[in-house]
Short mmCIF file of C-alpha atoms and ligand atoms in Angstrom, two decimals:
data_model
loop_
_atom_site.label_atom_id
_atom_site.label_comp_id
_atom_site.label_asym_id
_atom_site.label_seq_id
_atom_site.Cartn_x
_atom_site.Cartn_y
_atom_site.Cartn_z
CA MET A 1323 18.66 1.97 24.61
CA ALA A 1324 15.93 3.67 22.20
CA GLU A 1325 13.63 6.61 23.93
CA TYR A 1326 10.42 4.35 25.29
CA PRO A 1327 7.34 4.04 24.87
CA LYS A 1328 7.78 4.93 21.63
CA GLN A 1329 5.17 6.86 19.72
CA VAL A 1330 3.60 5.52 16.37
CA THR A 1331 1.26 6.77 14.19
CA TYR A 1332 -1.61 5.11 12.77
CA CYS A 1333 -3.46 5.46 9.53
CA GLY A 1334 -6.92 7.76 10.12
CA VAL A 1335 -8.05 5.53 7.26
CA CYS A 1336 -7.57 1.61 8.04
CA THR A 1337 -6.01 1.49 11.44
CA LEU A 1338 -2.62 0.02 10.84
CA PRO A 1339 0.69 1.60 11.01
CA PRO A 1340 0.86 3.47 7.60
CA GLU A 1341 3.75 1.13 5.94
CA TYR A 1342 1.10 -1.83 5.82
CA CYS A 1343 -1.52 0.37 4.30
CA GLU A 1344 -0.45 -0.88 0.85
CA PHE A 1345 -1.93 -4.56 2.16
CA GLY A 1346 -5.20 -3.52 2.38
CA GLY A 1347 -8.35 -2.69 -0.07
CA THR A 1348 -8.08 1.20 0.83
CA VAL A 1349 -5.01 2.13 -0.15
CA LYS A 1350 -5.92 5.40 -2.11
CA LYS A 1351 -7.55 6.79 1.02
CA CYS A 1352 -4.58 5.91 2.84
CA GLU A 1353 -2.75 7.64 0.83
CA GLU A 1354 -5.16 10.37 0.62
CA TRP A 1355 -4.79 10.90 4.70
CA LEU A 1356 -1.33 10.34 5.08
CA LYS A 1357 -0.97 12.75 2.49
CA ASP A 1358 -3.15 14.93 4.36
CA ASN A 1359 -2.34 14.22 7.92
CA HIS A 1360 1.19 13.61 7.94
CA PRO A 1361 3.19 14.86 4.54
CA ASP A 1362 6.53 14.22 5.75
CA MET A 1363 5.60 10.20 6.48
CA HIS A 1364 3.90 10.54 3.30
CA ALA A 1365 6.73 11.68 1.32
CA LYS A 1366 9.53 8.57 2.45
CA LEU A 1367 6.43 5.79 1.89
CA TYR A 1368 5.37 6.43 -1.11
CA SER A 1369 8.13 7.91 -3.01
CA GLN A 1370 8.61 6.50 -6.50
CA GLU A 1371 12.37 4.91 -4.92
CA ALA A 1372 10.29 3.59 -1.97
CA ILE A 1373 7.67 1.70 -4.24
CA GLU A 1374 10.49 0.20 -7.11
CA GLN A 1375 12.53 -1.09 -4.15
CA ASN A 1376 9.25 -2.59 -2.11
CA LEU A 1377 8.46 -4.47 -6.05
CA SER A 1378 12.36 -5.69 -5.62
CA THR A 1379 12.02 -7.81 -3.10
CA LEU A 1380 9.27 -9.72 -4.69
CA SER A 1381 9.85 -12.13 -7.26
CA LEU A 1382 8.19 -11.75 -10.62
CA GLU A 1383 5.55 -14.58 -9.67
CA ALA A 1384 4.97 -13.31 -6.41
CA GLN A 1385 4.45 -9.75 -7.59
CA LYS A 1386 1.85 -10.87 -9.95
CA ARG A 1387 0.08 -12.67 -6.75
CA ALA A 1388 0.38 -9.85 -4.69
CA GLU A 1389 -1.20 -7.55 -7.34
CA LYS A 1390 -4.36 -9.80 -7.82
CA ASP A 1391 -4.90 -9.94 -4.64
CA SER A 1392 -4.88 -6.48 -3.86
CA GLN A 1393 -7.39 -5.83 -6.86
CA LYS A 1394 -9.61 -8.65 -4.28
CA LYS A 1395 -9.08 -6.76 -1.49
CA ALA A 1396 -9.84 -3.39 -3.30
CA ALA A 1397 -12.64 -4.56 -5.12
CA LYS A 1398 -13.86 -5.77 -1.39
CA ALA A 1399 -13.42 -2.55 -0.16
CA ALA A 1400 -15.10 -0.65 -3.10
CA THR A 1401 -18.56 -3.04 -2.66
CA ALA A 1402 -18.40 -2.56 1.08
CA GLU A 1403 -18.32 1.43 0.85
CA ALA A 1404 -20.82 1.40 -2.16
CA LYS A 1405 -23.23 -0.58 0.58
CA ALA A 1406 -22.03 1.61 3.62
CA GLN A 1407 -23.19 4.93 1.26
CA GLU A 1408 -26.82 2.80 -0.42
CA GLN A 1409 -27.14 2.23 3.42
CA ARG A 1410 -26.78 5.39 4.25
CA ALA A 1411 -29.06 7.26 1.49
CA THR A 1412 -31.68 5.42 2.60
CA SER A 1413 -31.23 6.29 6.31
CA LYS A 1414 -33.21 9.05 8.44
CA VAL A 1415 -32.08 10.78 11.32
CA ILE A 1416 -35.31 11.40 13.43
CA ILE A 1417 -35.65 14.64 15.98
CA LYS A 1418 -38.65 14.07 17.71
CA ARG A 1419 -39.23 16.76 20.35
CA ILE A 1420 -41.54 15.19 23.20
CA GLU A 1421 -43.17 17.05 26.00
CA ARG A 1422 -42.44 15.58 29.14
CA ASN A 1423 -45.01 17.50 31.24
CA LYS A 1424 -46.60 21.06 30.27
CA ARG A 1425 -44.02 23.13 28.83
CA LYS A 1426 -41.34 21.14 29.59
CA TYR A 1427 -39.33 19.30 26.05
CA VAL A 1428 -36.63 16.69 25.54
CA THR A 1429 -35.39 16.30 22.29
CA ALA A 1430 -34.88 12.37 20.84
CA VAL A 1431 -32.45 12.17 18.30
CA GLN A 1432 -32.45 8.74 16.31
CA GLY A 1433 -30.83 6.75 13.54
CA LEU A 1434 -27.36 8.75 13.91
CA GLU A 1435 -25.71 5.05 13.98
CA ALA A 1436 -26.05 4.29 10.27
CA PHE A 1437 -24.27 7.25 9.31
CA GLY A 1438 -21.11 5.42 11.06
CA LEU A 1439 -21.51 8.44 13.79
CA ASP A 1440 -20.27 7.08 17.53
CA ILE A 1441 -24.11 8.25 18.96
CA LYS A 1442 -21.77 8.30 22.87
CA LYS A 1443 -19.88 11.08 21.58
CA VAL A 1444 -22.51 12.61 19.67
CA ALA A 1445 -24.05 12.73 22.75
CA LYS A 1446 -21.25 14.59 24.50
CA ASP A 1447 -21.20 17.21 21.92
CA PHE A 1448 -24.51 17.77 21.67
CA GLY A 1449 -24.55 18.10 25.38
CA LYS A 1450 -21.58 21.17 25.26
CA LYS A 1451 -22.78 22.62 22.27
CA PHE A 1452 -25.63 23.36 23.87
CA ALA A 1453 -25.26 23.17 27.03
CA THR A 1454 -27.77 21.26 28.75
CA GLY A 1455 -27.98 17.43 29.35
CA SER A 1456 -27.73 14.67 27.18
CA SER A 1457 -27.52 11.05 27.44
CA VAL A 1458 -27.97 7.62 25.60
CA THR A 1459 -30.91 5.79 26.31
CA LYS A 1460 -31.87 2.49 25.08
CA VAL A 1461 -34.94 2.23 22.90
CA PRO A 1462 -37.64 -0.47 23.41
CA GLY A 1463 -37.52 -2.91 20.49
CA GLY A 1464 -33.65 -2.04 20.34
CA GLY A 1465 -31.86 0.34 19.53
CA GLU A 1466 -30.42 3.56 20.81
CA GLU A 1467 -31.32 7.06 21.19
CA ILE A 1468 -29.69 10.07 22.03
CA THR A 1469 -32.32 12.23 24.25
CA VAL A 1470 -31.58 15.82 24.80
CA GLN A 1471 -33.02 17.86 27.38
CA GLY A 1472 -35.37 21.44 26.35
CA ASP A 1473 -37.39 21.67 22.70
CA LEU A 1474 -33.94 21.79 20.76
CA SER A 1475 -35.49 20.39 17.32
CA ASP A 1476 -34.55 23.13 15.14
CA ASP A 1477 -31.28 23.60 16.64
CA ILE A 1478 -30.06 20.37 16.24
CA LEU A 1479 -31.16 19.85 12.52
CA GLU A 1480 -28.80 22.62 11.86
CA TYR A 1481 -26.24 21.80 13.77
CA VAL A 1482 -26.25 18.05 12.35
CA VAL A 1483 -26.10 19.07 8.87
CA ASP A 1484 -23.81 21.88 9.45
CA GLN A 1485 -21.22 19.41 11.36
CA TYR A 1486 -21.44 15.76 9.41
CA LYS A 1487 -21.51 16.56 5.90
CA ASP A 1488 -22.20 12.54 5.72
CA ILE A 1489 -26.09 13.41 6.37
CA PRO A 1490 -28.01 14.89 3.72
CA GLU A 1491 -30.16 17.64 5.01
CA ASP A 1492 -32.72 15.64 3.27
CA ASN A 1493 -32.46 12.50 5.20
CA VAL A 1494 -33.27 14.38 8.04
CA GLU A 1495 -36.53 14.80 9.75
CA CYS A 1496 -37.94 17.15 12.39
CA ILE A 1497 -41.68 15.27 14.60
CA GLU A 1498 -43.29 15.74 16.87
CA ASP A 1499 -44.60 13.44 19.85
CA LYS A 1500 -46.98 14.81 21.83
CA LYS A 1501 -48.59 13.07 24.66
CA LYS A 1502 -51.85 14.22 24.89
CA LYS A 1503 -53.01 14.51 28.86
CA ALA A 1504 -56.00 16.30 29.40
CA ALA A 1505 -56.24 19.34 29.08
CA GLY A 1506 -55.87 21.71 32.43
CA MET B 436 -6.96 -17.05 17.39
CA PHE B 437 -8.81 -13.51 16.17
CA LYS B 438 -9.21 -14.14 12.67
CA LYS B 439 -12.86 -12.81 12.96
CA ASP B 440 -14.27 -9.88 14.22
CA ILE B 441 -15.00 -9.67 17.75
CA SER B 442 -16.78 -7.58 19.91
CA ALA B 443 -16.07 -7.14 24.12
CA GLY B 444 -17.64 -9.22 26.84
CA SER B 445 -18.02 -8.15 30.86
CA LYS B 446 -15.84 -6.65 31.68
CA SER B 447 -14.97 -6.09 35.45
CA LYS B 448 -11.54 -4.79 38.12
CA VAL B 449 -8.72 -7.04 38.77
CA LYS B 450 -8.28 -7.79 41.98
CA SER B 451 -5.02 -5.81 43.54
CA SER B 452 -3.37 -9.20 44.39
CA ALA B 453 -4.27 -10.37 41.28
CA GLN B 454 -2.64 -7.58 39.54
CA ARG B 455 0.47 -7.88 41.27
CA GLY B 456 0.15 -11.46 40.26
CA ILE B 457 -0.35 -10.51 36.51
CA ARG B 458 2.29 -8.00 36.92
CA SER B 459 4.98 -10.48 37.91
CA LYS B 460 4.28 -12.95 35.51
CA VAL B 461 4.63 -9.99 32.89
CA VAL B 462 8.06 -9.02 33.97
CA ASP B 463 8.58 -13.77 34.09
CA GLN B 464 7.50 -13.24 30.91
CA TYR B 465 9.06 -10.85 29.49
CA PRO B 466 12.23 -9.87 31.77
CA LEU B 467 13.29 -6.92 29.49
CA LEU B 468 9.89 -5.27 30.39
CA GLU B 469 10.42 -4.75 34.05
CA PRO B 470 12.22 -0.82 33.85
CA TYR B 471 9.29 0.10 32.11
CA MET B 472 6.08 -1.83 34.16
CA ASP B 473 5.58 1.31 36.57
CA GLU B 474 4.70 3.32 33.25
CA ILE B 475 2.96 0.38 31.79
CA MET B 476 0.61 -0.82 34.70
CA PRO B 477 1.18 1.59 37.21
CA LYS B 478 0.75 -0.06 40.31
CA LYS B 479 -1.79 2.39 41.97
CA GLU B 480 -4.07 2.65 38.50
CA GLN B 481 -7.21 0.08 37.91
CA LEU B 482 -6.14 -3.16 35.45
CA ASP B 483 -9.54 -4.69 34.07
CA LEU B 484 -10.29 -7.76 32.41
CA VAL B 485 -12.73 -8.02 30.16
CA LYS B 486 -14.09 -11.55 28.45
CA LEU B 487 -13.42 -11.82 24.84
CA PRO B 488 -14.98 -14.93 22.87
CA ASP B 489 -13.35 -18.79 23.26
CA ARG B 490 -11.60 -18.16 26.48
CA VAL B 491 -9.68 -15.12 26.26
CA ALA B 492 -8.81 -12.56 28.54
CA LEU B 493 -7.86 -9.66 27.84
CA TYR B 494 -6.07 -7.07 30.37
CA THR B 495 -6.35 -3.29 29.73
CA LEU B 496 -5.92 -0.12 31.34
CA SER B 497 -8.87 1.89 31.20
CA SER B 498 -9.34 1.59 26.99
CA THR B 499 -5.70 0.52 26.32
CA PRO B 500 -4.78 -3.36 25.76
CA LEU B 501 -2.03 -4.61 27.24
CA PHE B 502 -1.72 -8.30 27.62
CA PHE B 503 -4.20 -11.34 26.54
CA GLN B 504 -4.42 -14.63 27.60
CA HIS B 505 -6.37 -17.92 25.87
CA MET B 506 -7.24 -19.51 29.54
CA ASP B 507 -3.88 -20.56 31.67
CA ASP B 508 -1.59 -20.10 28.44
CA PRO B 509 0.88 -17.41 28.74
CA LEU B 510 0.42 -14.21 28.85
CA LEU B 511 0.49 -12.37 25.50
CA PRO B 512 0.93 -8.22 24.37
CA HIS B 513 -1.13 -6.44 22.15
CA LEU B 514 0.51 -5.03 19.08
CA SER B 515 -0.27 -1.52 20.43
CA LEU B 516 2.06 -2.25 23.34
CA ILE B 517 4.51 -3.95 21.50
CA HIS B 518 4.72 -0.77 19.24
CA ARG B 519 5.13 1.26 22.46
CA TYR B 520 7.78 -1.00 23.66
CA PRO B 521 9.44 -3.06 20.88
CA SER B 522 12.96 -4.25 21.49
CA CYS B 523 11.80 -5.57 24.73
CA PHE B 524 10.01 -8.80 23.25
CA PRO B 525 12.33 -11.69 21.51
CA ARG B 526 11.78 -10.78 17.87
CA LEU B 527 11.57 -12.41 14.11
CA ARG B 528 11.22 -11.52 11.04
CA ILE B 529 9.67 -12.41 7.82
CA ASP B 530 10.57 -11.20 4.01
CA ARG B 531 7.84 -9.13 2.14
CA GLY B 532 6.68 -11.52 0.59
CA ALA B 533 4.73 -13.60 4.00
CA ILE B 534 3.53 -10.22 5.41
CA ARG B 535 0.48 -10.67 2.85
CA PHE B 536 0.08 -14.17 4.18
CA VAL B 537 0.37 -12.88 8.07
CA LEU B 538 -2.37 -9.99 7.57
CA SER B 539 -4.71 -12.82 6.34
CA GLY B 540 -4.33 -14.63 9.31
CA ALA B 541 -2.45 -17.49 7.98
CA THR B 542 -0.08 -19.98 10.51
CA LEU B 543 3.07 -18.32 9.55
CA MET B 544 5.33 -20.94 7.57
CA ALA B 545 9.03 -21.09 8.11
CA PRO B 546 10.15 -20.45 4.22
CA GLY B 547 8.92 -16.59 5.23
CA LEU B 548 11.93 -17.06 8.16
CA THR B 549 14.45 -18.72 6.01
CA SER B 550 14.73 -16.85 3.50
CA ALA B 551 17.41 -13.88 1.94
CA GLY B 552 14.61 -10.87 3.65
CA GLY B 553 13.69 -13.00 7.02
CA ARG B 554 15.78 -13.03 10.45
CA LEU B 555 16.15 -15.69 12.40
CA PRO B 556 18.30 -15.35 16.24
CA ASN B 557 22.04 -16.01 15.77
CA ASP B 558 21.19 -15.12 11.96
CA PRO B 559 25.23 -14.31 9.66
CA GLN B 560 22.69 -11.42 7.90
CA ASP B 561 22.11 -9.97 10.85
CA GLY B 562 25.28 -8.24 11.76
CA ASP B 563 23.96 -5.71 14.61
CA GLY B 564 22.42 -9.16 16.55
CA GLU B 565 19.11 -7.47 16.32
CA PHE B 566 17.77 -10.75 16.59
CA GLY B 567 19.68 -12.42 19.11
CA MET B 568 22.18 -14.63 19.41
CA GLU B 569 19.85 -17.41 21.40
CA GLU B 570 18.25 -20.49 19.18
CA LEU B 571 14.64 -19.95 20.52
CA GLU B 572 12.40 -22.96 21.60
CA PRO B 573 9.25 -24.09 20.27
CA GLY B 574 6.56 -22.49 22.96
CA THR B 575 8.22 -19.48 22.90
CA VAL B 576 6.14 -16.05 23.04
CA VAL B 577 7.51 -14.39 19.61
CA VAL B 578 6.85 -11.09 17.92
CA ILE B 579 7.13 -11.03 14.17
CA GLU B 580 8.44 -8.17 12.36
CA ALA B 581 8.76 -7.80 8.34
CA GLU B 582 11.24 -6.41 6.17
CA GLY B 583 11.30 -3.28 5.61
CA LYS B 584 8.84 -1.87 7.92
CA GLU B 585 9.76 -0.50 11.17
CA ASN B 586 6.76 -1.72 13.39
CA ALA B 587 6.17 -5.81 14.22
CA CYS B 588 2.85 -7.40 12.30
CA MET B 589 2.22 -10.18 14.16
CA VAL B 590 2.79 -12.18 18.00
CA GLY B 591 2.62 -15.58 18.36
CA VAL B 592 3.55 -18.66 19.52
CA LEU B 593 6.85 -20.60 17.78
CA LYS B 594 5.59 -24.50 16.73
CA MET B 595 9.27 -25.36 15.83
CA GLY B 596 12.24 -24.34 17.36
CA THR B 597 14.63 -21.81 15.25
CA ALA B 598 17.38 -24.19 15.12
CA GLU B 599 14.72 -26.85 13.61
CA MET B 600 13.60 -23.92 10.85
CA LYS B 601 16.95 -23.67 9.76
CA LYS B 602 17.71 -27.39 9.68
CA VAL B 603 14.78 -28.28 7.60
CA LYS B 604 13.38 -24.62 6.29
CA LYS B 605 9.73 -25.67 5.91
CA GLY B 606 6.65 -26.37 7.71
CA GLN B 607 4.61 -24.52 10.24
CA ALA B 608 6.51 -21.69 12.72
CA CYS B 609 4.48 -19.86 14.51
CA GLU B 610 0.73 -20.38 15.07
CA ALA B 611 -1.41 -16.86 14.35
CA GLY B 612 -2.13 -15.38 17.65
CA HIS B 613 -3.14 -11.39 17.26
CA TYR B 614 -1.83 -10.15 13.92
CA LEU B 615 -2.46 -6.36 12.49
CA GLY B 616 -6.35 -5.91 11.52
CA ASP B 617 -7.63 -9.15 13.07
CA GLY B 618 -10.42 -8.90 15.65
CA LEU B 619 -8.60 -7.90 18.48
CA TRP B 620 -6.69 -5.24 17.19
CA GLY B 621 -9.90 -3.57 16.13
CA LEU B 622 -11.97 -4.34 19.36
CA ASP B 623 -13.85 -1.59 20.21
CA LEU B 624 -12.96 -0.96 23.65
CA ARG B 625 -14.40 2.39 24.55
ZN1 ZN C 336 -4.26 2.66 6.30
#
């Protein structure tokens, strides 16, 4: 009897077991990922021998169909990627300093999800990085933002640009939101 | 069943009595899983029920999907569970040519199983008896493996018995229940 549970590696790009990457539209990226992360597996799956063997089990007609199919899928994936890139280029991350009480600030961060980030995770990272309270809150009118306790606009700006290479610095903006109360 | 992307509906805790019921149903349906049940569904841990579209219920252990069920149909294992305990389910194998159809959510056709690269129970080409000796009846939940691949790519319910498939070699063999890359596979459970 085999040792269970069996450990299965999944592709960091398309999420399938890497042996199935060839059927998706992101084979090139999948292959790069596997090469970087699991070189032994990559050597096995993408060897010349493996590729030839894969082809030899298909009839010529089926090979042609498969090729057409994968071209279609690749084109689809490319369009999706281009769209995502365009969205990234036009999206903005807003870091807003908000005065809660006199001299007490929170910093709200909006727009990270447009760059494919999981904002729950980012909120946790902020909390850890800056050793402060950080949570995801709903924004009136839909959407969510991260609220960080403290006046951390500049630090967050630096961290975001540094940490998430997909976000160009020009797309991050710091603003101030002063709740003007009567000066006391 | 999950050709489209889906998102998780409400999540609720499964009561311990119901949890015992599910456990025994799983063992009834998949007796080979019995030795691993304490690992798969530890008695002391909370099982959750996540509602999915079209009256499908998904049972999860925190964010790990285990089994799903359409109304009162049989419990079907999630592919990630199958990958961890591969030989604990009745299995068939499709030839390489059928893989891309299965991965696009098509109903599996008999020739994909009866061809040289496919495997059915009691198959003369299956020297090790890996795919069992007993013919399977329509309605059986089967895991679909693929020629040249180590891991299963689909799980579904047989529309035609395997003896019949060998005889007629055509027609719909198995409904696409859950396959690699479908909405259930991509479901975000965090
Ligand atoms: Zn991949």
